[in-house]
């Protein structure tokens, strides 16, 4: 009965509640046939949603987009976020809330700017917020902050996680309780500056490596028992094609760009990620948290806006994709979080989702 409720009524209820929570603005926007779903909130701009269930409620850890006047460029100069505000809602999609500021860049001794895509995890009564920020040398590092409440306020650790770099942390807790942090992003995310194991500002300014070479890869490390540090040396996560060959730098539709996320379905690990300048979410599968992962296909076609960043969440028996687009603002740096449902086919594949109909994407 519970499962039937979730699979049949929840999506409908969710659409209704989303529409009503955004009021007249959403009703107008919803008349635009280009967009399949409505923004979850319209009080603030939100992006890069990482959704989790804590205490029988859905919590969404998102970037809080603001207008900072930064001129748009390939390094993400226009994304100058300064704090995090957690979103939450009931499991049936009701009671959508925007919580007060949970962490500000001014509270973090080592962080100077750019609170980009965060994630969160829970262990033994403590909630952990993982986030990237630029330090005083303009190098992206990953930080952790803790709270006894899922929405914060969060108390930051005084230093970044040791040996951390780049952006877009996503923490996956496996069935045996082991926690892994996945991260990385190229171009503005600086991953290309770490190819030799230490920071090289003169590393390729984009991912302009040799087109025939394997693409730059996302990173993984197991977390320590206290969830605050890496407990092992960082590893690269291989993404292979179906013949077992690495995806190449020139393969812009399939190569990793940013936003790694992991979910597990029937024992298979699904690594999904953004392809950046081709604006897709792609997914690859593996049989353990470290991979290698084999490319399977497109998860979400391009949304409106340059970035495409997401998370997946199982509520009851129903899987949800949380993502963002720019429906409210029409501006790449002022995004709004949305969600939709998806299924895994019998053979484990996921059909490409189409959440925006304004593109001429070729599926
Ligand atoms: O929100 C800033 C950056 O844009 C994120 O870290 C990337 O994943 C992209 O969505």
GROMACS .gro file of N, CA and C and ligand atoms in nm, residues 47-48 63 65 79 81 116-117 167-168 258-259 307-309 324 335, ligand 1:
model
   61
   47UNK      N    1   2.056   2.581  -0.650
   47UNK     CA    2   2.113   2.498  -0.757
   47UNK      C    3   2.189   2.380  -0.698
   48UNK      N    4   2.231   2.288  -0.784
   48UNK     CA    5   2.318   2.176  -0.744
   48UNK      C    6   2.259   2.095  -0.629
   63UNK      N    7   2.338   2.479  -0.365
   63UNK     CA    8   2.405   2.608  -0.375
   63UNK      C    9   2.300   2.717  -0.364
   65UNK      N   10   2.238   3.053  -0.508
   65UNK     CA   11   2.283   3.146  -0.611
   65UNK      C   12   2.246   3.290  -0.576
   79UNK      N   13   2.965   3.262  -1.054
   79UNK     CA   14   2.906   3.188  -0.940
   79UNK      C   15   2.981   3.229  -0.813
   81UNK      N   16   2.880   3.246  -0.476
   81UNK     CA   17   2.789   3.224  -0.363
   81UNK      C   18   2.862   3.236  -0.229
  116UNK      N   19   3.037   2.664  -0.359
  116UNK     CA   20   2.974   2.592  -0.471
  116UNK      C   21   2.901   2.469  -0.418
  117UNK      N   22   2.872   2.374  -0.506
  117UNK     CA   23   2.780   2.264  -0.476
  117UNK      C   24   2.817   2.184  -0.351
  167UNK      N   25   3.617   2.053  -0.654
  167UNK     CA   26   3.481   2.095  -0.617
  167UNK      C   27   3.384   1.976  -0.611
  168UNK      N   28   3.259   2.009  -0.584
  168UNK     CA   29   3.144   1.918  -0.598
  168UNK      C   30   3.157   1.788  -0.517
  258UNK      N   31   3.200   1.747  -1.423
  258UNK     CA   32   3.183   1.784  -1.283
  258UNK      C   33   3.060   1.711  -1.227
  259UNK      N   34   3.027   1.739  -1.100
  259UNK     CA   35   2.904   1.691  -1.037
  259UNK      C   36   2.892   1.538  -1.027
  307UNK      N   37   2.473   2.498  -1.682
  307UNK     CA   38   2.508   2.386  -1.594
  307UNK      C   39   2.395   2.285  -1.583
  308UNK      N   40   2.432   2.161  -1.552
  308UNK     CA   41   2.335   2.054  -1.531
  308UNK      C   42   2.392   1.972  -1.415
  309UNK      N   43   2.329   1.978  -1.299
  309UNK     CA   44   2.386   1.919  -1.176
  309UNK      C   45   2.270   1.864  -1.095
  324UNK      N   46   1.846   2.119  -1.151
  324UNK     CA   47   1.811   2.261  -1.155
  324UNK      C   48   1.802   2.306  -1.300
  335UNK      N   49   1.982   3.003  -1.059
  335UNK     CA   50   1.913   2.879  -1.094
  335UNK      C   51   1.804   2.844  -0.992
  364LIG     O1   52   2.721   2.604  -0.861
  364LIG     C1   53   2.853   2.625  -0.902
  364LIG     C2   54   2.900   2.516  -0.990
  364LIG     O2   55   2.817   2.509  -1.106
  364LIG     C3   56   2.889   2.378  -0.933
  364LIG     O3   57   2.985   2.348  -0.836
  364LIG     C4   58   2.896   2.300  -1.057
  364LIG     O4   59   2.865   2.164  -1.043
  364LIG     C5   60   2.802   2.375  -1.146
  364LIG     O5   61   2.669   2.339  -1.126
   0.00000   0.00000   0.00000
